[in-house]
Short mmCIF file of C-alpha atoms and ligand atoms in Angstrom, two decimals:
data_model
loop_
_atom_site.label_atom_id
_atom_site.label_comp_id
_atom_site.label_asym_id
_atom_site.label_seq_id
_atom_site.Cartn_x
_atom_site.Cartn_y
_atom_site.Cartn_z
CA MET A 262 10.10 24.35 -4.78
CA LEU A 263 9.93 20.81 -5.79
CA GLU A 264 10.43 20.27 -9.60
CA VAL A 265 7.54 17.83 -10.28
CA PRO A 266 5.26 17.05 -12.80
CA ASN A 267 2.42 17.42 -10.27
CA ILE A 268 1.25 21.34 -10.42
CA ASN A 269 -0.43 21.27 -6.86
CA SER A 270 2.95 19.73 -5.24
CA LYS A 271 5.62 22.11 -7.06
CA ASP A 272 3.75 25.23 -6.00
CA ALA A 273 3.97 23.59 -2.24
CA LYS A 274 6.29 25.69 -0.16
CA LEU A 275 7.70 23.24 1.60
CA LYS A 276 9.05 22.90 4.96
CA LYS A 277 12.04 21.04 3.88
CA LEU A 278 13.62 19.24 0.94
CA ILE A 279 15.80 16.22 2.15
CA TYR A 280 17.42 13.63 -0.27
CA ASP A 281 18.74 10.17 1.71
CA VAL A 282 16.83 7.62 4.61
CA ASP A 283 18.63 8.61 7.60
CA GLU A 284 17.60 7.85 11.15
CA SER A 285 16.71 11.54 12.05
CA LEU A 286 13.95 11.04 9.64
CA PHE A 287 11.89 9.00 12.30
CA TYR A 288 12.34 11.49 15.25
CA GLU A 289 9.07 12.10 16.61
CA ASP A 290 9.48 15.49 16.96
CA ASN A 291 10.27 16.15 13.20
CA TYR A 292 6.52 16.08 12.79
CA SER A 293 3.93 18.40 14.90
CA ASN A 294 0.91 15.87 15.06
CA GLU A 295 -1.74 18.41 16.34
CA GLU A 296 -1.70 19.63 12.45
CA PHE A 297 -1.24 16.13 11.16
CA GLU A 298 1.95 16.73 9.59
CA HIS A 299 3.47 14.07 8.58
CA LEU A 300 6.35 13.13 5.69
CA CYS A 301 5.85 13.57 2.32
CA VAL A 302 7.59 11.12 0.00
CA CYS A 303 8.47 11.88 -4.13
CA SER A 304 9.18 9.54 -6.38
CA GLY A 305 7.71 10.50 -9.97
CA GLY A 306 5.96 13.20 -8.65
CA THR A 307 2.59 13.57 -10.19
CA THR A 308 0.60 13.48 -7.27
CA SER A 309 -0.56 16.44 -5.32
CA SER A 310 0.48 14.85 -2.13
CA CYS A 311 4.39 14.20 -2.90
CA ALA A 312 4.49 17.72 -1.60
CA LYS A 313 2.68 20.23 1.03
CA ASN A 314 2.78 23.28 2.43
CA GLY A 315 4.60 23.53 5.47
CA PHE A 316 5.78 19.89 5.13
CA THR A 317 9.01 18.42 4.55
CA THR A 318 9.12 16.53 1.64
CA LEU A 319 11.41 13.40 1.10
CA ASP A 320 12.81 13.06 -2.79
CA LEU A 321 13.84 9.67 -3.76
CA ARG A 322 14.55 10.78 -6.93
CA LYS A 323 18.33 11.75 -6.73
CA ASN A 324 19.99 9.42 -4.10
CA TYR A 325 17.47 5.84 -5.35
CA ASN A 326 17.31 6.20 -9.10
CA LYS A 327 19.38 3.03 -9.85
CA ILE A 328 18.03 0.28 -12.91
CA HIS A 329 20.22 -2.48 -13.08
CA LEU A 330 18.92 -5.91 -15.05
CA ASP A 331 19.86 -9.13 -14.65
CA ARG A 332 20.61 -10.81 -17.69
CA LYS A 333 20.51 -13.99 -16.60
CA THR A 334 17.54 -13.96 -14.38
CA ASN A 335 15.57 -10.74 -16.28
CA LEU A 336 15.00 -9.77 -13.12
CA VAL A 337 15.52 -5.94 -12.95
CA THR A 338 16.27 -4.27 -9.70
CA ILE A 339 14.91 -0.25 -9.19
CA GLY A 340 15.63 2.50 -6.77
CA GLY A 341 12.53 3.67 -4.99
CA GLY A 342 12.44 7.19 -6.99
CA VAL A 343 13.00 5.70 -10.61
CA ILE A 344 10.72 6.82 -13.22
CA MET A 345 8.82 4.39 -15.21
CA GLY A 346 9.89 5.93 -18.58
CA ASP A 347 13.31 5.27 -17.59
CA LEU A 348 13.05 1.94 -16.49
CA LEU A 349 11.22 1.17 -20.15
CA ASN A 350 14.11 2.74 -21.70
CA HIS A 351 16.66 1.08 -19.99
CA LEU A 352 14.79 -2.42 -20.51
CA GLN A 353 14.48 -1.86 -23.92
CA LYS A 354 18.27 -1.64 -24.57
CA HIS A 355 18.50 -5.33 -23.49
CA ASN A 356 14.75 -6.20 -25.69
CA ARG A 357 13.05 -6.28 -22.17
CA SER A 358 9.62 -4.27 -20.93
CA PHE A 359 7.44 -4.18 -18.26
CA PRO A 360 4.02 -3.56 -17.65
CA ILE A 361 4.18 0.60 -17.21
CA GLY A 362 0.48 2.61 -17.38
CA LEU A 363 -0.73 4.83 -19.98
CA SER A 364 2.17 7.69 -19.02
CA LYS A 365 6.02 7.64 -18.59
CA LEU A 366 6.09 9.95 -15.71
CA PRO A 367 4.89 8.59 -12.63
CA GLY A 368 7.71 6.22 -10.10
CA ALA A 369 7.56 4.26 -7.59
CA GLY A 370 3.94 5.11 -6.56
CA TYR A 371 2.74 3.51 -9.44
CA ILE A 372 3.82 0.13 -8.78
CA LEU A 373 3.05 0.16 -4.62
CA THR A 374 -0.27 1.43 -5.53
CA GLY A 375 -0.73 -1.39 -7.78
CA GLY A 376 0.14 -0.54 -11.42
CA VAL A 377 -2.76 -0.92 -13.80
CA SER A 378 -1.14 -1.38 -17.91
CA PRO A 379 -2.42 -2.38 -20.89
CA LEU A 380 -0.33 -5.16 -20.50
CA SER A 381 -2.08 -6.20 -17.25
CA ARG A 382 -4.24 -8.08 -19.18
CA ALA A 383 -1.64 -10.47 -19.95
CA TYR A 384 0.47 -9.95 -17.12
CA GLY A 385 -1.15 -8.63 -13.97
CA LEU A 386 -0.56 -5.65 -12.19
CA ALA A 387 2.97 -3.79 -11.67
CA ILE A 388 2.45 -5.31 -7.78
CA ASP A 389 2.00 -8.64 -9.17
CA ASN A 390 5.88 -8.23 -10.99
CA ILE A 391 7.40 -7.27 -7.34
CA GLU A 392 10.00 -10.22 -6.66
CA SER A 393 11.70 -8.54 -3.89
CA ILE A 394 11.44 -5.01 -2.24
CA LYS A 395 13.82 -3.05 0.72
CA GLY A 396 13.56 -0.08 2.08
CA PHE A 397 12.75 1.52 6.11
CA LEU A 398 9.06 1.07 8.05
CA GLY A 399 7.68 3.98 9.72
CA ASN A 400 9.25 3.30 12.68
CA GLY A 401 13.04 2.94 11.08
CA THR A 402 12.79 -0.51 10.68
CA PHE A 403 15.31 -1.50 7.96
CA ILE A 404 13.30 -4.42 6.21
CA SER A 405 14.83 -6.79 2.75
CA LEU A 406 11.80 -8.96 2.26
CA LYS A 407 11.91 -11.23 -0.70
CA LYS A 408 8.53 -13.27 -2.17
CA ASN A 409 8.52 -17.11 -1.00
CA GLN A 410 11.98 -16.64 1.78
CA ILE A 411 9.86 -14.95 4.34
CA ASN A 412 8.51 -16.10 7.62
CA PRO A 413 4.39 -15.04 8.01
CA GLU A 414 4.73 -11.40 9.87
CA GLU A 415 6.97 -10.33 6.87
CA GLN A 416 4.97 -12.26 4.26
CA LEU A 417 1.94 -9.74 5.99
CA ILE A 418 3.97 -6.77 5.27
CA LEU A 419 4.91 -7.47 2.03
CA GLU A 420 1.06 -7.79 1.24
CA ALA A 421 0.42 -4.47 2.59
CA ILE A 422 3.54 -3.51 0.53
CA LYS A 423 1.63 -4.36 -2.29
CA GLY A 424 -1.17 -2.18 -2.97
CA ALA A 425 -0.49 0.54 0.11
CA ALA A 426 2.84 0.53 0.96
CA PRO A 427 2.61 4.41 0.84
CA PHE A 428 1.02 4.22 5.02
CA PHE A 429 3.53 2.44 6.81
CA SER A 430 6.78 2.36 4.82
CA ILE A 431 9.22 3.83 2.03
CA ILE A 432 11.10 1.64 -0.01
CA THR A 433 13.95 2.78 -1.63
CA GLU A 434 14.43 -0.82 -3.49
CA ILE A 435 12.23 -3.30 -6.06
CA GLU A 436 13.31 -6.10 -7.88
CA LEU A 437 10.56 -6.79 -10.48
CA LYS A 438 10.10 -9.13 -13.17
CA THR A 439 10.43 -8.57 -16.50
CA ILE A 440 8.92 -9.37 -19.78
CA GLN A 441 9.82 -10.23 -23.46
CA SER A 442 9.40 -6.79 -25.50
CA ASN A 443 7.07 -7.54 -28.40
CA PRO A 444 5.55 -5.12 -31.28
CA ILE A 445 2.17 -3.83 -30.54
CA LYS A 446 -0.95 -2.76 -32.72
CA VAL A 447 -2.75 0.16 -31.65
CA ILE A 448 -5.82 1.37 -33.27
CA GLU A 449 -6.96 4.53 -32.46
CA GLY A 450 -8.99 8.04 -33.02
CA PHE A 451 -11.82 9.74 -32.07
CA VAL A 452 -15.38 8.42 -31.52
CA ASN A 453 -18.98 9.28 -30.59
CA LEU A 454 -21.09 8.50 -27.50
CA ASN A 455 -22.90 5.58 -29.42
CA GLU A 456 -19.18 3.72 -31.13
CA LEU A 457 -18.24 3.69 -27.47
CA SER A 458 -20.84 1.73 -26.26
CA GLU A 459 -20.53 -0.52 -29.35
CA ILE A 460 -16.77 -1.12 -28.87
CA ILE A 461 -17.02 -1.10 -24.49
CA LYS A 462 -19.12 -3.94 -25.78
CA LEU A 463 -16.70 -5.39 -28.24
CA SER A 464 -13.90 -5.32 -25.63
CA GLU A 465 -15.66 -7.20 -23.09
CA GLU A 466 -14.92 -10.18 -25.12
CA PHE A 467 -11.47 -8.84 -25.19
CA PRO A 468 -8.48 -12.01 -25.46
CA GLU A 469 -5.79 -11.06 -22.63
CA ASN A 470 -3.66 -9.10 -25.33
CA ILE A 471 -5.82 -6.68 -26.48
CA SER A 472 -7.09 -4.08 -24.14
CA LEU A 473 -9.23 -0.99 -24.29
CA GLN A 474 -8.62 2.55 -22.65
CA TRP A 475 -10.72 5.96 -23.88
CA ILE A 476 -11.08 8.99 -22.78
CA TYR A 477 -13.72 11.68 -22.91
CA ALA A 478 -12.62 15.27 -22.65
CA GLN A 479 -14.23 17.47 -24.84
CA LYS A 480 -14.72 14.62 -27.63
CA ILE A 481 -14.09 11.25 -26.87
CA TYR A 482 -10.83 9.17 -27.79
CA ILE A 483 -10.08 5.63 -27.95
CA TYR A 484 -7.16 3.36 -27.79
CA ILE A 485 -7.02 -0.09 -28.38
CA PHE A 486 -4.05 -1.98 -27.38
CA ALA A 487 -2.59 -5.07 -28.41
CA GLU A 488 0.18 -7.12 -28.74
CA LEU A 489 1.14 -8.95 -31.03
CA ASN A 490 2.90 -11.88 -29.48
CA ASN A 491 2.61 -14.32 -31.79
CA LEU A 492 0.47 -16.80 -29.54
CA GLU A 493 -2.73 -15.13 -29.86
CA ASP A 494 -2.04 -13.63 -33.73
CA LYS A 495 -5.61 -15.34 -35.17
CA ARG A 496 -7.79 -14.22 -32.08
CA THR A 497 -5.94 -10.41 -32.17
CA GLU A 498 -6.80 -10.48 -36.48
CA GLU A 499 -10.70 -11.58 -35.40
CA ASN A 500 -11.20 -9.24 -32.91
CA LEU A 501 -9.12 -6.16 -34.96
CA LYS A 502 -10.97 -7.00 -37.70
CA LEU A 503 -14.32 -6.46 -35.70
CA LEU A 504 -12.95 -2.77 -34.90
CA GLU A 505 -13.00 -1.79 -39.48
CA LYS A 506 -16.15 -0.68 -39.16
CA PHE A 507 -15.82 2.62 -37.16
CA PRO A 508 -14.45 4.81 -39.94
CA ALA A 509 -12.26 7.61 -37.83
CA LEU A 510 -10.07 4.89 -36.36
CA GLU A 511 -6.85 4.43 -37.07
CA LYS A 512 -4.41 1.42 -37.02
CA GLN A 513 -0.78 2.21 -36.30
CA PHE A 514 1.83 -0.54 -35.62
CA TYR A 515 4.64 0.47 -32.76
CA GLU A 516 8.06 -2.10 -32.72
CA ASN A 517 7.55 -1.92 -28.79
CA PHE A 518 5.81 -0.54 -26.36
CA ASN A 519 8.28 2.64 -25.77
CA LYS A 520 7.69 4.07 -28.49
CA ILE A 521 3.71 4.73 -28.03
CA ASN A 522 2.29 7.83 -26.23
CA PHE A 523 -0.69 8.41 -24.93
CA PHE A 524 -3.22 11.21 -25.27
CA PRO A 525 -2.55 13.22 -28.01
CA LYS A 526 -1.73 16.91 -27.76
CA GLU A 527 -5.61 17.45 -29.77
CA LEU A 528 -7.11 16.55 -26.94
CA ASN A 529 -6.05 19.41 -24.77
CA LEU A 530 -5.89 18.38 -21.68
CA TYR A 531 -5.02 20.28 -18.22
CA GLU A 532 -2.99 17.41 -16.89
CA LEU A 533 0.38 19.80 -16.95
CA ASN A 534 -1.16 22.54 -16.92
CA ALA A 535 1.21 25.23 -15.03
CA LYS A 536 -2.00 27.64 -14.16
CA ASN A 537 -3.84 24.74 -12.70
CA HIS A 538 -4.13 22.97 -10.11
CA SER A 539 -6.10 19.91 -10.19
CA GLU A 540 -6.97 16.60 -8.31
CA VAL A 541 -8.40 12.81 -9.64
CA ILE A 542 -10.14 10.12 -8.22
CA SER A 543 -9.68 6.56 -9.36
CA LEU A 544 -12.37 4.02 -9.53
CA LEU A 545 -12.89 0.03 -10.24
CA GLY A 546 -15.89 -2.46 -10.94
CA GLU A 547 -16.62 -5.18 -13.07
CA ASP A 548 -17.50 -5.43 -16.61
CA LEU A 549 -20.78 -3.43 -17.54
CA LYS A 550 -22.33 -6.27 -19.60
CA ASN A 551 -26.16 -5.08 -19.82
CA ASP A 552 -25.62 -2.19 -17.98
CA ILE A 553 -23.44 -0.95 -20.90
CA PRO A 554 -26.42 1.65 -22.11
CA ILE A 555 -27.24 3.06 -19.02
CA PHE A 556 -23.87 3.63 -18.06
CA ILE A 557 -23.49 5.94 -21.55
CA LYS A 558 -26.70 7.95 -20.73
CA CYS A 559 -24.75 8.52 -17.25
CA LEU A 560 -21.58 10.06 -18.26
CA ASN A 561 -23.41 11.91 -20.97
CA GLU A 562 -25.38 13.15 -17.80
CA ILE A 563 -21.89 14.08 -16.05
CA MET A 564 -20.16 15.40 -19.22
CA GLU A 565 -23.57 17.74 -19.77
CA ASN A 566 -22.65 19.02 -15.95
CA LYS A 567 -18.98 19.67 -16.41
CA PRO A 568 -18.31 23.38 -14.56
CA ASN A 569 -15.26 24.04 -16.80
CA ASN A 570 -13.10 22.14 -20.27
CA SER A 571 -10.69 20.34 -18.06
CA CYS A 572 -12.82 18.34 -16.45
CA TYR A 573 -12.69 14.71 -18.13
CA ILE A 574 -13.56 11.26 -17.72
CA ALA A 575 -11.28 8.37 -18.45
CA SER A 576 -10.76 4.28 -18.30
CA GLN A 577 -8.12 1.45 -18.97
CA GLN A 578 -9.23 -1.97 -18.80
CA LEU A 579 -7.19 -4.54 -16.78
CA GLY A 580 -9.15 -8.13 -16.42
CA GLY A 581 -7.90 -11.13 -17.16
CA LYS A 582 -4.57 -12.36 -15.45
CA THR A 583 -5.20 -9.35 -13.23
CA LYS A 584 -8.25 -11.97 -11.89
CA LYS A 585 -5.89 -14.50 -10.95
CA LEU A 586 -4.53 -15.22 -7.26
CA ASN A 587 -1.68 -16.95 -8.34
CA HIS A 588 1.04 -13.98 -7.97
CA GLY A 589 0.36 -14.19 -4.24
CA ALA A 590 -2.07 -12.40 -2.17
CA SER A 591 -1.93 -8.44 -2.59
CA PHE A 592 -3.71 -5.29 0.02
CA PHE A 593 -5.40 -4.66 -4.33
CA VAL A 594 -8.38 -6.19 -2.97
CA HIS A 595 -10.44 -6.00 -5.91
CA ARG A 596 -9.66 -8.47 -7.50
CA LYS A 597 -12.48 -9.02 -9.69
CA SER A 598 -12.73 -5.92 -11.39
CA THR A 599 -12.14 -5.29 -15.34
CA TRP A 600 -12.52 -1.69 -15.59
CA LYS A 601 -10.62 1.29 -13.51
CA PRO A 602 -12.16 4.56 -14.72
CA TRP A 603 -10.73 7.80 -13.64
CA ILE A 604 -11.99 11.74 -12.51
CA TYR A 605 -10.29 14.19 -13.11
CA ALA A 606 -11.05 17.97 -12.85
CA SER A 607 -8.69 21.28 -12.10
CA TRP A 608 -8.83 24.92 -11.77
CA LYS A 609 -7.00 27.86 -11.62
CA LYS A 610 -5.03 27.70 -8.88
CA ASN A 611 -6.16 30.45 -6.70
CA ASP A 612 -9.68 30.02 -7.44
CA LEU A 613 -10.99 28.88 -4.31
CA GLN A 614 -14.34 29.03 -5.81
CA GLU A 615 -13.86 27.03 -8.90
CA LYS A 616 -11.84 24.92 -6.69
CA GLU A 617 -15.18 24.00 -4.84
CA VAL A 618 -17.32 23.73 -8.08
CA ALA A 619 -14.74 21.52 -9.71
CA LEU A 620 -14.12 19.22 -6.59
CA GLU A 621 -18.24 18.90 -6.18
CA TRP A 622 -18.21 17.71 -9.94
CA ILE A 623 -15.54 15.05 -9.05
CA TYR A 624 -17.74 14.12 -6.25
CA LYS A 625 -20.80 14.09 -7.84
CA SER A 626 -19.58 12.01 -10.84
CA TRP A 627 -18.13 9.47 -8.44
CA SER A 628 -21.50 9.02 -6.70
CA LYS A 629 -23.48 8.62 -10.19
CA LEU A 630 -20.65 6.16 -10.90
CA LYS A 631 -20.85 4.19 -8.13
CA ARG A 632 -23.50 1.67 -9.20
CA PHE A 633 -20.99 0.72 -11.93
CA TYR A 634 -17.86 1.13 -10.32
CA PRO A 635 -18.56 1.00 -6.65
CA ASN A 636 -14.60 0.56 -5.88
CA ILE A 637 -11.69 2.51 -4.92
CA HIS A 638 -8.15 2.33 -7.04
CA LEU A 639 -5.98 4.56 -4.21
CA ALA A 640 -3.57 5.43 -7.36
CA GLN A 641 -3.47 8.91 -5.60
CA LEU A 642 -3.03 9.66 -1.92
CA HIS A 643 -6.43 12.22 -0.65
CA ASN A 644 -5.46 12.91 3.25
CA HIS A 645 -5.99 16.60 2.40
CA LEU A 646 -9.37 16.08 0.90
CA ASN A 647 -12.96 14.96 2.73
CA SER A 648 -12.78 12.05 0.51
CA HIS A 649 -10.25 10.47 2.10
CA GLU A 650 -11.52 8.19 4.56
CA GLU A 651 -14.66 7.17 2.15
CA GLU A 652 -11.42 5.80 -0.47
CA ILE A 653 -9.45 4.32 1.73
CA THR A 654 -12.25 1.76 2.80
CA LEU A 655 -13.49 1.42 -0.50
CA ALA A 656 -9.75 0.48 -1.30
CA PHE A 657 -8.92 -1.72 0.87
CA GLY A 658 -12.43 -3.72 1.74
CA ASN A 659 -11.83 -6.78 4.04
CA ARG A 660 -7.75 -5.84 4.09
CA MET A 661 -8.76 -2.15 6.43
CA ASN A 662 -8.41 -3.44 9.98
CA GLU A 663 -5.27 -5.56 9.44
CA LEU A 664 -3.84 -1.77 7.22
CA LYS A 665 -4.57 0.07 10.71
CA THR A 666 -2.75 -2.76 12.89
CA LEU A 667 0.37 -2.44 10.83
CA LYS A 668 0.02 1.00 10.37
CA ASN A 669 0.20 1.19 14.29
CA ILE A 670 2.76 -1.29 14.56
CA PHE A 671 4.97 0.14 12.00
CA ASP A 672 4.38 3.80 11.85
CA PRO A 673 3.32 4.40 15.51
CA GLN A 674 4.05 7.93 15.61
CA GLY A 675 2.22 9.19 12.31
CA ILE A 676 5.53 10.08 10.31
CA LEU A 677 3.79 8.77 7.22
CA PRO A 678 0.30 9.67 5.59
CA PRO A 679 -2.52 9.07 8.02
CA LEU A 680 -5.04 6.47 7.25
C1 FAD B 111 -0.47 10.90 -16.82
C2 FAD B 111 -0.61 9.79 -15.47
C3 FAD B 111 -1.17 8.81 -16.09
C4 FAD B 111 -0.86 7.28 -15.19
N1 FAD B 111 -1.38 6.45 -15.87
C5 FAD B 111 -1.95 5.31 -15.00
C6 FAD B 111 -2.17 4.30 -15.43
O1 FAD B 111 -2.02 3.84 -16.69
N2 FAD B 111 -2.27 3.24 -14.48
C7 FAD B 111 -2.00 3.10 -13.44
O2 FAD B 111 -2.29 2.11 -12.24
N3 FAD B 111 -1.88 4.43 -12.38
C8 FAD B 111 -1.72 5.62 -13.56
N4 FAD B 111 -1.15 7.04 -12.86
C9 FAD B 111 -1.94 7.28 -11.67
C10 FAD B 111 0.11 7.43 -10.87
O3 FAD B 111 0.50 5.86 -11.12
C11 FAD B 111 -0.01 6.80 -9.11
O4 FAD B 111 -1.24 8.03 -9.08
C12 FAD B 111 1.01 6.77 -8.77
O5 FAD B 111 0.53 7.07 -7.29
C13 FAD B 111 2.14 8.09 -8.92
O6 FAD B 111 3.38 7.70 -8.51
P1 FAD B 111 4.21 9.12 -8.24
O7 FAD B 111 5.87 8.37 -7.81
O8 FAD B 111 4.80 9.07 -9.31
O9 FAD B 111 4.07 10.32 -7.50
P2 FAD B 111 4.22 10.98 -6.36
O10 FAD B 111 3.66 11.90 -5.72
O11 FAD B 111 5.97 10.97 -6.36
O12 FAD B 111 3.79 9.48 -5.29
C14 FAD B 111 2.51 9.44 -4.69
C15 FAD B 111 2.75 8.92 -3.39
O13 FAD B 111 2.62 7.44 -3.07
C16 FAD B 111 4.01 6.92 -2.02
N5 FAD B 111 4.95 6.74 -2.94
C17 FAD B 111 5.78 7.12 -3.42
N6 FAD B 111 7.16 6.40 -3.63
C18 FAD B 111 7.12 5.76 -3.15
C19 FAD B 111 7.94 4.89 -2.51
N7 FAD B 111 9.65 4.75 -3.06
N8 FAD B 111 7.76 4.83 -0.54
C20 FAD B 111 6.58 4.85 -0.72
N9 FAD B 111 5.53 5.44 -0.94
C21 FAD B 111 5.96 5.65 -1.96
C22 FAD B 111 4.19 8.57 -1.59
O14 FAD B 111 3.44 8.83 -0.39
C23 FAD B 111 3.85 9.62 -2.37
O15 FAD B 111 3.24 10.46 -1.89
C24 FAD B 111 -1.16 7.89 -14.32
C25 FAD B 111 -1.30 9.20 -13.00
C26 FAD B 111 -0.61 10.12 -14.01
C27 FAD B 111 -0.36 12.00 -13.83
#
């Protein structure tokens, strides 16, 4: 058994657990092609794909967990098994920070799959802050790639690692830019659907240092996250003032990002409930603008049809700097996106019927939301689900063929998760 936050993976009966990347990992006969067996890689262990019944897991958390901040350059080097909470804690000692997501639990998978943070509108996606990487391709070749110091073939590999690493590489080290740690103001609380509608409208005009995240579980909870960086103080105040008309919202001041915990207990989320298994699918789309009322109606219908109380829909705001391409190209292709909603459902772990119903709700909800959010953020690999093929097509868009080529060349035995 593997002690990880994701319960599906925690319950998996592994074939073998390994901690080091060595030659034997790449021996073809370790994986049986007929059963689509591949190596599962575990960093933070927050997804349902880091361990599977009868599969081998490479757990990077033990031997690839170092964090080192270079005080001269303010670049931080982390192992491929570092979790985002540890990264943030380390950086905070030096008054630095990093755009991590809404939870401190995810590992390097957060960075390699894109990494959408409440700070992304100001600092880009996590991948936009990658300076260099080290690791192994699926054929066993060691790679060490540094931005602006590579040939065209290596450039393509680096671009693909930024967004699609899990399909053809095992990353053991990542060098990242860090940012100055600034205080944060959060406006948070429960709202009703009408208020959510108004707040989404306001948020689509927010400056880059403010972002909205909301979650509709049994009730709707919102967080408006504002980084106080002096430069934007007046605009920040003007925007936050507009929120004073919502009586249930409370203002909180945090010394730094570390001190914030999203998703309060009162929401009663099922995410880490040991009795349940779950899946989540993440979407991408642009500003709703005039479609906000139709979207709210659609959201209401989806939530009225939820099969159990675990189900929720949430969304985080990107845009601003994530729209810019000056960080260098990547396989996070949907750069126009300004919203990343995700759909979550869980079921009692041995109840196959409940599982079917819950997954059906996820798929039906996805199809209703597609008109607003047509693309996919592949933050979770679903090669064990029927939706995998459609998800990867919608995630990698016009770079799908390049990814297939890279997979054929650099993971010819299919040792890593299939495309
Ligand atoms: C509570 C919660 C909140 C979240 N909030 C956000 C958010 O705000 N923004 C956002 O963008 N995402 C968010 N996510 C999604 C999360 O970032 C992704 O699911 C991410 O892939 C998880 O990474 P992990 O290392 O924890 O997972 P794991 O299950 O350990 O890894 C997932 C997969 O990624 C691949 N992988 C991981 N590490 C490596 C490596 N070093 N080399 C090669 N492949 C690797 C493997 O294929 C692995 O199976 C959240 C997830 C949770 C559970």
